[in-house]
Amino acid sequence: MVLQDRSQLASANRIVVKVGSSSISGENEPQLDLLVDSIAASMKRGVEVILVSSGAIATGMPLLGITTKPEDLATSQALASVGQSRLIARYQQSLERYGLIAGQILLTSGDLDGAETRANAGLAMNRLVELGVLPIVNENDTVATQEIRFGDNDRLAALVAVLANADALVLLSDIDALYDMPPARAGAKALDVIAADADLSLIEVEGTSTGVGTGGAITKLGAARVATDAGVCVLLTSAANVAKALNGEHVGTWFSASAS
Ligand code: GLU
């Protein structure tokens, strides 16, 4: 079903929620519980939810006494290896408050290109959802190489939303909406709705590296295009707004989808 506006997020059949590393690690770590509160509330209303969460590397860093995000792939992979299990354990601890169970899904971009692995991932995700489990997806960092990495989880989240036939993708970061130019610049205006056929090249965006994650508006726009072209609407807002967003309140930027 192609949703008409963001108020329908509260009663959608299935949504994919993506959260970035910096929104749930470091000083923002307490936001993880708020995210789980909102997801649990949606699930209770009958909305099927799949979570795409970054944060493996960011969670691993303090455990190994590394203070800046490493440049080299092997150290990033080692940090993800250490951090991913802790991240899922942290989600499980939070979900426990609602009697909910997390299921971990780690994917590479190759997995979503290959017909068999793609079908298997889709089947597993559907079954988890049917069983009332919250699937938590991340990139399989330890086996992804520089060339085949998604690069950020925005694109992964869009591909997962399409694979899972979600009605909407909710992209959560540290910024409350998409702006017509980088938001730190004077005069930047938040955009309310982006039509399915809008020319996204008119929006002035830049990538970011927050210290623990990668992404920014460029990857969000790219992900939004992948999703909306496949009939999946997108809401872009901050992790701090997650309760309002999943409740269908008027926050963030809404990307309408083409009826496919
Ligand atoms: N999969 C990576 C992680 O979970 C993504 C980090 C990033 O956003 O660059 O840490």
Coordinates of C-alpha atoms and ligand atoms in Angstrom, one line a residue:
M1 CA 0.0 0.0 0.0
V2 CA 1.4 3.4 -0.9
L3 CA 0.8 5.7 2.1
Q4 CA -0.7 9.1 1.4
D5 CA 0.9 11.1 4.2
R6 CA 2.9 10.7 7.4
S7 CA -0.2 10.4 9.7
Q8 CA -0.6 6.9 8.2
L9 CA 2.7 5.8 9.8
A10 CA 0.7 5.1 13.0
S11 CA -1.4 2.5 11.3
A12 CA 0.9 1.2 8.5
N13 CA 1.1 -2.6 8.0
R14 CA 4.9 -2.7 8.0
I15 CA 7.6 -0.1 8.5
V16 CA 11.4 -0.1 8.5
V17 CA 13.1 2.2 11.0
K18 CA 16.7 3.1 10.5
V19 CA 18.9 4.7 13.2
G20 CA 22.4 6.0 12.8
S21 CA 25.4 5.3 15.0
S22 CA 25.7 8.7 16.6
S23 CA 22.0 8.7 17.6
I24 CA 22.4 5.7 19.9
S25 CA 26.0 5.8 21.1
G26 CA 28.2 8.0 23.2
E27 CA 26.2 10.7 24.9
N28 CA 23.1 9.7 22.9
E29 CA 23.1 6.1 24.2
P30 CA 20.0 6.8 26.4
Q31 CA 18.1 7.5 23.2
L32 CA 18.2 3.7 22.4
D33 CA 15.6 3.1 25.1
L34 CA 13.4 5.9 23.7
L35 CA 13.7 4.3 20.2
V36 CA 12.7 0.9 21.7
D37 CA 9.8 2.5 23.6
S38 CA 8.4 3.9 20.3
I39 CA 9.0 0.7 18.3
A40 CA 7.3 -1.4 21.1
A41 CA 4.3 1.0 21.0
S42 CA 4.0 0.6 17.2
M43 CA 4.2 -3.2 17.5
K44 CA 1.5 -3.1 20.1
R45 CA -0.7 -1.2 17.7
G46 CA -0.2 -4.0 15.2
V47 CA 2.4 -2.3 13.0
E48 CA 5.1 -4.7 11.9
V49 CA 8.6 -3.2 12.5
I50 CA 12.0 -4.0 11.2
L51 CA 14.9 -2.0 12.6
V52 CA 18.1 -1.2 10.7
S53 CA 20.7 -0.1 13.3
S54 CA 24.2 1.1 12.8
G55 CA 26.4 1.4 15.8
A56 CA 28.5 -1.7 15.9
I57 CA 31.8 0.2 15.3
A58 CA 30.8 3.0 17.7
T59 CA 29.9 0.5 20.4
G60 CA 33.2 -1.4 19.9
M61 CA 35.4 1.7 20.2
P62 CA 35.2 2.4 23.9
L63 CA 35.5 -1.3 24.7
L64 CA 38.9 -1.4 23.0
G65 CA 40.0 2.1 24.1
I66 CA 39.8 3.6 20.6
T67 CA 38.7 7.2 20.6
T68 CA 38.6 8.1 17.0
K69 CA 36.9 6.2 14.2
P70 CA 39.7 4.2 12.4
E71 CA 40.5 4.8 8.8
D72 CA 41.6 1.2 8.0
L73 CA 39.1 -1.5 7.1
A74 CA 40.5 -4.3 9.3
T75 CA 40.3 -2.2 12.5
S76 CA 36.8 -1.1 11.6
Q77 CA 35.9 -4.8 11.1
A78 CA 37.4 -5.8 14.4
L79 CA 35.5 -3.0 16.2
A80 CA 32.3 -4.0 14.5
S81 CA 32.9 -7.6 15.5
V82 CA 33.3 -6.6 19.2
G83 CA 30.6 -4.0 19.1
Q84 CA 27.8 -5.8 17.2
S85 CA 27.1 -8.4 19.9
R86 CA 27.1 -5.8 22.6
L87 CA 24.7 -3.6 20.5
I88 CA 22.3 -6.5 20.1
A89 CA 22.6 -7.3 23.8
R90 CA 21.8 -3.7 24.6
Y91 CA 18.7 -3.8 22.3
Q92 CA 17.6 -7.1 23.9
Q93 CA 18.0 -5.6 27.4
S94 CA 15.8 -2.7 26.3
L95 CA 13.2 -4.9 24.5
E96 CA 13.0 -7.1 27.6
R97 CA 11.0 -4.3 29.3
Y98 CA 8.2 -5.1 26.8
G99 CA 8.7 -8.9 26.7
L100 CA 10.0 -8.5 23.1
I101 CA 12.8 -10.5 21.4
A102 CA 15.5 -9.2 19.0
G103 CA 16.6 -11.2 16.0
Q104 CA 19.9 -10.2 14.4
I105 CA 20.3 -10.1 10.6
L106 CA 23.7 -9.2 9.1
L107 CA 23.8 -8.5 5.4
T108 CA 26.3 -7.5 2.8
S109 CA 25.3 -5.8 -0.4
G110 CA 26.3 -9.0 -2.2
D111 CA 23.6 -10.8 -0.2
L112 CA 20.9 -8.5 -1.5
D113 CA 22.2 -8.8 -5.1
G114 CA 22.2 -12.6 -5.2
A115 CA 18.8 -14.1 -6.0
E116 CA 19.0 -16.9 -3.5
T117 CA 20.6 -15.0 -0.6
R118 CA 18.1 -12.2 -1.2
A119 CA 15.2 -14.5 -1.1
N120 CA 16.5 -16.2 2.0
A121 CA 16.9 -12.9 3.8
G122 CA 13.4 -11.9 2.9
L123 CA 11.9 -15.2 4.1
A124 CA 13.8 -15.1 7.4
M125 CA 12.7 -11.5 8.0
N126 CA 9.1 -12.3 7.3
R127 CA 9.2 -15.3 9.6
L128 CA 10.8 -13.3 12.4
V129 CA 8.1 -10.6 12.0
E130 CA 5.3 -13.3 12.0
L131 CA 6.8 -14.7 15.2
G132 CA 6.5 -11.3 16.9
V133 CA 10.3 -10.8 16.9
L134 CA 12.0 -7.4 16.1
P135 CA 14.5 -8.1 13.3
I136 CA 17.5 -5.8 13.8
V137 CA 19.6 -5.5 10.6
N138 CA 23.1 -4.2 10.2
E139 CA 25.8 -4.6 7.6
N140 CA 27.9 -7.7 8.0
D141 CA 30.9 -5.5 8.5
T142 CA 33.5 -8.3 9.2
V143 CA 33.1 -9.8 5.7
A144 CA 32.3 -6.7 3.6
T145 CA 35.3 -5.2 1.8
Q146 CA 35.7 -1.5 0.9
E147 CA 34.5 -2.2 -2.6
I148 CA 31.3 -4.0 -1.7
R149 CA 30.3 -2.1 1.5
F150 CA 27.0 -0.3 1.5
G151 CA 29.1 2.6 2.8
D152 CA 26.4 3.6 5.2
N153 CA 23.2 2.0 6.4
D154 CA 20.9 4.4 4.7
R155 CA 21.1 2.5 1.4
L156 CA 21.0 -0.8 3.2
A157 CA 17.8 0.4 5.0
A158 CA 16.2 1.4 1.7
L159 CA 17.0 -2.0 0.1
V160 CA 15.7 -3.8 3.2
A161 CA 12.4 -1.7 3.1
V162 CA 12.0 -2.7 -0.6
L163 CA 12.8 -6.4 0.0
A164 CA 10.4 -6.5 3.0
N165 CA 7.6 -4.7 1.1
A166 CA 7.4 -2.1 3.8
D167 CA 4.9 0.8 3.5
A168 CA 7.4 3.2 4.8
L169 CA 11.0 3.8 5.8
V170 CA 11.7 6.1 8.7
L171 CA 15.3 7.4 8.6
L172 CA 16.4 8.7 12.0
S173 CA 19.6 10.8 12.4
D174 CA 20.7 13.8 14.5
I175 CA 18.9 16.3 12.2
D176 CA 15.2 16.9 12.5
A177 CA 14.4 17.2 8.7
L178 CA 15.9 17.7 5.3
Y179 CA 16.9 21.3 4.6
D180 CA 17.1 23.1 1.3
M181 CA 20.8 23.7 2.0
P182 CA 23.1 22.5 4.8
P183 CA 21.2 23.3 8.0
A184 CA 24.1 25.1 9.7
R185 CA 23.9 27.7 7.0
A186 CA 21.9 30.9 7.7
G187 CA 18.5 30.9 6.0
A188 CA 18.3 27.1 5.6
K189 CA 14.7 26.0 5.5
A190 CA 13.3 22.6 6.5
L191 CA 11.5 20.9 3.7
D192 CA 8.0 19.5 4.6
V193 CA 7.1 17.3 1.7
I194 CA 9.1 16.0 -1.3
A195 CA 6.9 14.9 -4.2
A196 CA 7.7 11.5 -5.8
D197 CA 8.8 13.2 -9.1
A198 CA 10.7 16.1 -7.4
D199 CA 14.1 17.0 -8.9
L200 CA 16.3 16.1 -5.9
S201 CA 19.4 17.7 -7.6
L202 CA 18.0 21.1 -6.7
I203 CA 18.5 20.4 -3.0
E204 CA 22.0 21.4 -1.8
V205 CA 23.3 18.7 0.4
E206 CA 26.6 17.5 1.8
G207 CA 27.8 14.3 3.4
T208 CA 28.9 14.1 7.0
S209 CA 31.1 12.1 9.1
T210 CA 30.0 12.6 12.7
G211 CA 33.0 10.9 14.2
V212 CA 31.3 7.6 14.7
G213 CA 29.1 7.1 11.6
T214 CA 29.0 8.0 8.0
G215 CA 26.2 9.4 5.9
G216 CA 24.5 12.8 6.0
A217 CA 21.9 14.2 3.7
I218 CA 23.5 12.9 0.5
T219 CA 23.1 9.2 1.4
K220 CA 19.7 10.0 2.9
L221 CA 18.5 11.4 -0.4
G222 CA 19.9 8.5 -2.3
A223 CA 18.2 6.1 0.0
A224 CA 14.9 8.0 -0.2
R225 CA 15.0 7.8 -4.0
V226 CA 15.6 4.0 -4.0
A227 CA 12.7 3.5 -1.6
T228 CA 10.2 5.9 -3.2
D229 CA 10.9 4.6 -6.7
A230 CA 9.8 1.2 -5.4
G231 CA 6.6 2.6 -3.8
V232 CA 8.0 2.9 -0.2
C233 CA 7.4 6.3 1.4
V234 CA 10.1 7.8 3.5
L235 CA 10.1 10.0 6.6
L236 CA 13.3 11.7 7.5
T237 CA 13.7 13.1 11.0
S238 CA 15.8 13.0 14.2
A239 CA 16.0 10.1 16.6
A240 CA 14.8 12.5 19.3
N241 CA 11.5 12.8 17.3
V242 CA 11.0 9.0 17.0
A243 CA 7.9 8.9 19.3
K244 CA 6.1 11.6 17.3
A245 CA 7.2 10.1 14.0
L246 CA 5.9 6.6 14.7
N247 CA 2.7 8.2 16.1
G248 CA 2.0 9.8 12.8
E249 CA 2.6 13.4 14.1
H250 CA 3.7 16.1 11.7
V251 CA 7.6 16.0 12.1
G252 CA 10.5 15.8 9.6
T253 CA 10.4 15.6 5.9
W254 CA 8.0 13.3 4.1
F255 CA 9.0 11.8 0.7
S256 CA 5.9 10.6 -1.2
A257 CA 6.3 7.5 -3.2
S258 CA 5.3 6.7 -6.8
A259 CA 2.5 4.1 -7.0
S260 CA 4.5 1.2 -8.4
Ligands
GLU1 N1 27.7 -1.0 9.9 C1 28.4 0.1 10.6 C2 28.2 0.0 12.1 O1 27.3 -0.6 12.5 C3 28.0 1.4 10.0 C4 28.8 2.5 10.5 C5 28.7 3.8 9.7 O2 27.6 4.4 9.8 O3 29.6 4.2 9.0 O4 29.0 0.5 12.8

